[in-house]
JSON list of C-alpha atoms in Angstrom, two decimals:
[
{"chain": "B", "resi": 903, "resn": "MET", "atom": "CA", "xyz": [31.12, 40.62, 5.29]},
{"chain": "B", "resi": 904, "resn": "LEU", "atom": "CA", "xyz": [30.22, 39.67, 8.86]},
{"chain": "B", "resi": 905, "resn": "ILE", "atom": "CA", "xyz": [26.48, 40.31, 7.93]},
{"chain": "B", "resi": 906, "resn": "ALA", "atom": "CA", "xyz": [26.71, 38.25, 4.74]},
{"chain": "B", "resi": 907, "resn": "LEU", "atom": "CA", "xyz": [28.19, 35.31, 6.60]},
{"chain": "B", "resi": 908, "resn": "LYS", "atom": "CA", "xyz": [25.41, 35.70, 9.37]},
{"chain": "B", "resi": 909, "resn": "ALA", "atom": "CA", "xyz": [22.75, 35.71, 6.70]},
{"chain": "B", "resi": 910, "resn": "GLN", "atom": "CA", "xyz": [24.10, 32.71, 5.02]},
{"chain": "B", "resi": 911, "resn": "GLU", "atom": "CA", "xyz": [24.39, 30.90, 8.35]},
{"chain": "B", "resi": 912, "resn": "THR", "atom": "CA", "xyz": [20.82, 31.69, 9.19]},
{"chain": "B", "resi": 913, "resn": "SER", "atom": "CA", "xyz": [19.72, 30.54, 5.78]},
{"chain": "B", "resi": 914, "resn": "ALA", "atom": "CA", "xyz": [21.50, 27.30, 6.15]},
{"chain": "B", "resi": 915, "resn": "GLU", "atom": "CA", "xyz": [20.09, 26.88, 9.56]},
{"chain": "B", "resi": 916, "resn": "GLN", "atom": "CA", "xyz": [16.53, 27.41, 8.31]},
{"chain": "B", "resi": 917, "resn": "PHE", "atom": "CA", "xyz": [17.16, 25.06, 5.49]},
{"chain": "B", "resi": 918, "resn": "SER", "atom": "CA", "xyz": [18.46, 22.37, 7.80]},
{"chain": "B", "resi": 919, "resn": "ASN", "atom": "CA", "xyz": [15.48, 22.99, 10.30]},
{"chain": "B", "resi": 920, "resn": "ARG", "atom": "CA", "xyz": [13.07, 22.34, 7.26]},
{"chain": "B", "resi": 921, "resn": "ILE", "atom": "CA", "xyz": [14.94, 19.50, 5.58]},
{"chain": "B", "resi": 922, "resn": "VAL", "atom": "CA", "xyz": [15.95, 17.29, 8.59]},
{"chain": "B", "resi": 923, "resn": "PRO", "atom": "CA", "xyz": [12.59, 16.72, 10.16]},
{"chain": "B", "resi": 924, "resn": "GLN", "atom": "CA", "xyz": [11.45, 15.66, 6.76]},
{"chain": "B", "resi": 925, "resn": "TRP", "atom": "CA", "xyz": [14.30, 13.38, 6.10]},
{"chain": "B", "resi": 926, "resn": "ASP", "atom": "CA", "xyz": [14.00, 11.87, 9.61]},
{"chain": "B", "resi": 927, "resn": "GLY", "atom": "CA", "xyz": [10.32, 11.05, 8.78]},
{"chain": "B", "resi": 928, "resn": "VAL", "atom": "CA", "xyz": [11.54, 9.42, 5.47]},
{"chain": "B", "resi": 929, "resn": "ALA", "atom": "CA", "xyz": [14.33, 7.60, 7.30]},
{"chain": "B", "resi": 930, "resn": "HIS", "atom": "CA", "xyz": [11.90, 6.24, 9.89]},
{"chain": "B", "resi": 931, "resn": "SER", "atom": "CA", "xyz": [9.42, 5.04, 7.45]},
{"chain": "B", "resi": 932, "resn": "THR", "atom": "CA", "xyz": [12.09, 3.33, 5.35]},
{"chain": "B", "resi": 933, "resn": "ASN", "atom": "CA", "xyz": [13.49, 1.63, 8.52]},
{"chain": "B", "resi": 934, "resn": "ALA", "atom": "CA", "xyz": [9.86, 0.48, 9.39]},
{"chain": "B", "resi": 935, "resn": "LEU", "atom": "CA", "xyz": [9.31, -0.77, 6.00]},
{"chain": "B", "resi": 936, "resn": "LEU", "atom": "CA", "xyz": [12.62, -2.72, 6.02]},
{"chain": "B", "resi": 937, "resn": "LEU", "atom": "CA", "xyz": [11.91, -4.27, 9.41]},
{"chain": "B", "resi": 938, "resn": "LEU", "atom": "CA", "xyz": [8.52, -5.41, 8.16]},
{"chain": "B", "resi": 939, "resn": "HIS", "atom": "CA", "xyz": [10.07, -6.80, 5.01]},
{"chain": "B", "resi": 940, "resn": "SER", "atom": "CA", "xyz": [12.82, -8.53, 7.03]},
{"chain": "B", "resi": 941, "resn": "ALA", "atom": "CA", "xyz": [10.06, -10.03, 9.25]},
{"chain": "B", "resi": 942, "resn": "GLY", "atom": "CA", "xyz": [8.68, -11.73, 6.26]},
{"chain": "B", "resi": 943, "resn": "PHE", "atom": "CA", "xyz": [5.85, -9.55, 5.36]},
{"chain": "B", "resi": 944, "resn": "GLU", "atom": "CA", "xyz": [5.10, -11.78, 2.20]},
{"chain": "B", "resi": 945, "resn": "GLU", "atom": "CA", "xyz": [5.11, -14.92, 4.48]},
{"chain": "B", "resi": 946, "resn": "LEU", "atom": "CA", "xyz": [2.81, -13.35, 7.09]},
{"chain": "B", "resi": 947, "resn": "TYR", "atom": "CA", "xyz": [0.40, -11.81, 4.62]},
{"chain": "B", "resi": 948, "resn": "PRO", "atom": "CA", "xyz": [0.76, -13.36, 1.26]},
{"chain": "B", "resi": 949, "resn": "ARG", "atom": "CA", "xyz": [-2.66, -12.51, -0.06]},
{"chain": "B", "resi": 950, "resn": "ARG", "atom": "CA", "xyz": [-2.48, -8.97, 1.16]},
{"chain": "B", "resi": 951, "resn": "ALA", "atom": "CA", "xyz": [1.00, -8.42, -0.48]},
{"chain": "B", "resi": 952, "resn": "ASN", "atom": "CA", "xyz": [-0.46, -10.05, -3.59]},
{"chain": "B", "resi": 953, "resn": "GLU", "atom": "CA", "xyz": [-3.48, -7.66, -3.61]},
{"chain": "B", "resi": 954, "resn": "MET", "atom": "CA", "xyz": [-1.20, -4.63, -3.04]},
{"chain": "B", "resi": 955, "resn": "ASP", "atom": "CA", "xyz": [1.11, -5.74, -5.96]},
{"chain": "B", "resi": 956, "resn": "ASN", "atom": "CA", "xyz": [-2.20, -6.01, -8.12]},
{"chain": "B", "resi": 957, "resn": "ALA", "atom": "CA", "xyz": [-3.28, -2.67, -6.99]},
{"chain": "B", "resi": 958, "resn": "VAL", "atom": "CA", "xyz": [0.01, -0.96, -7.79]},
{"chain": "B", "resi": 959, "resn": "GLN", "atom": "CA", "xyz": [0.02, -2.65, -11.27]},
{"chain": "B", "resi": 960, "resn": "MET", "atom": "CA", "xyz": [-3.49, -1.33, -11.91]},
{"chain": "B", "resi": 961, "resn": "LEU", "atom": "CA", "xyz": [-2.59, 1.94, -11.01]},
{"chain": "B", "resi": 962, "resn": "ARG", "atom": "CA", "xyz": [0.03, 1.92, -13.74]},
{"chain": "B", "resi": 963, "resn": "THR", "atom": "CA", "xyz": [-2.54, 1.04, -16.35]},
{"chain": "B", "resi": 964, "resn": "ASN", "atom": "CA", "xyz": [-4.90, 3.31, -18.24]},
{"chain": "B", "resi": 965, "resn": "PRO", "atom": "CA", "xyz": [-8.49, 4.10, -16.80]},
{"chain": "B", "resi": 966, "resn": "ILE", "atom": "CA", "xyz": [-10.29, 1.92, -19.34]},
{"chain": "B", "resi": 967, "resn": "THR", "atom": "CA", "xyz": [-8.22, -1.11, -18.38]},
{"chain": "B", "resi": 968, "resn": "ARG", "atom": "CA", "xyz": [-8.61, -0.31, -14.55]},
{"chain": "B", "resi": 969, "resn": "ARG", "atom": "CA", "xyz": [-12.41, -0.26, -15.06]},
{"chain": "B", "resi": 970, "resn": "GLU", "atom": "CA", "xyz": [-12.46, -3.53, -16.77]},
{"chain": "B", "resi": 971, "resn": "VAL", "atom": "CA", "xyz": [-10.29, -5.15, -14.15]},
{"chain": "B", "resi": 972, "resn": "LEU", "atom": "CA", "xyz": [-12.47, -3.83, -11.39]},
{"chain": "B", "resi": 973, "resn": "GLU", "atom": "CA", "xyz": [-15.56, -5.16, -13.33]},
{"chain": "B", "resi": 974, "resn": "ARG", "atom": "CA", "xyz": [-13.96, -8.56, -13.86]},
{"chain": "B", "resi": 975, "resn": "ARG", "atom": "CA", "xyz": [-13.04, -8.66, -10.14]},
{"chain": "B", "resi": 976, "resn": "GLU", "atom": "CA", "xyz": [-16.60, -7.64, -8.99]},
{"chain": "B", "resi": 977, "resn": "GLU", "atom": "CA", "xyz": [-17.96, -10.43, -11.17]},
{"chain": "B", "resi": 978, "resn": "GLU", "atom": "CA", "xyz": [-15.61, -12.92, -9.78]},
{"chain": "B", "resi": 979, "resn": "ALA", "atom": "CA", "xyz": [-16.38, -11.85, -6.23]},
{"chain": "B", "resi": 980, "resn": "ASN", "atom": "CA", "xyz": [-20.23, -12.15, -6.95]},
{"chain": "B", "resi": 981, "resn": "ALA", "atom": "CA", "xyz": [-19.76, -15.48, -8.58]},
{"chain": "B", "resi": 982, "resn": "GLN", "atom": "CA", "xyz": [-17.78, -16.69, -5.43]},
{"chain": "B", "resi": 983, "resn": "LEU", "atom": "CA", "xyz": [-20.48, -15.33, -3.05]},
{"chain": "B", "resi": 984, "resn": "HIS", "atom": "CA", "xyz": [-23.06, -17.16, -5.10]},
{"chain": "B", "resi": 985, "resn": "GLN", "atom": "CA", "xyz": [-21.05, -20.38, -4.95]},
{"chain": "B", "resi": 986, "resn": "ASN", "atom": "CA", "xyz": [-20.77, -19.93, -1.17]},
{"chain": "B", "resi": 987, "resn": "MET", "atom": "CA", "xyz": [-24.21, -19.47, -0.85]},
{"chain": "B", "resi": 988, "resn": "ILE", "atom": "CA", "xyz": [-25.19, -22.52, -2.74]},
{"chain": "B", "resi": 989, "resn": "ASP", "atom": "CA", "xyz": [-22.44, -24.59, -0.72]},
{"chain": "B", "resi": 990, "resn": "GLN", "atom": "CA", "xyz": [-24.13, -23.34, 2.54]},
{"chain": "B", "resi": 991, "resn": "ALA", "atom": "CA", "xyz": [-27.69, -24.46, 1.41]},
{"chain": "B", "resi": 992, "resn": "ARG", "atom": "CA", "xyz": [-26.23, -27.80, 0.31]},
{"chain": "B", "resi": 993, "resn": "ALA", "atom": "CA", "xyz": [-24.49, -28.26, 3.74]},
{"chain": "B", "resi": 994, "resn": "ALA", "atom": "CA", "xyz": [-27.64, -27.29, 5.50]},
{"chain": "B", "resi": 995, "resn": "GLU", "atom": "CA", "xyz": [-29.74, -29.71, 3.45]},
{"chain": "B", "resi": 996, "resn": "ALA", "atom": "CA", "xyz": [-27.09, -32.40, 4.26]},
{"chain": "B", "resi": 997, "resn": "THR", "atom": "CA", "xyz": [-27.42, -31.83, 8.03]},
{"chain": "B", "resi": 998, "resn": "GLU", "atom": "CA", "xyz": [-31.28, -32.23, 7.99]}
]
């Protein structure tokens, strides 16, 4: 009987030693996120928060939709880059 109790105690201790550090890490991460959120994460970094939301939403979609979204974003980025180059050229001409 004493051996069985000792085995149960050792098993519980081993379980505790494995789970508690993992839970501490989860609790620490959760607290860090809560502190970050309470500091106004979306106010400090609204564009980054919006991009993160978009990324999460994209992960929930199927691969074909993801590819289409990525292609559309690439086209938009290229168009924006082209427009910026045109604006810079016009600004350079205006200063001459």
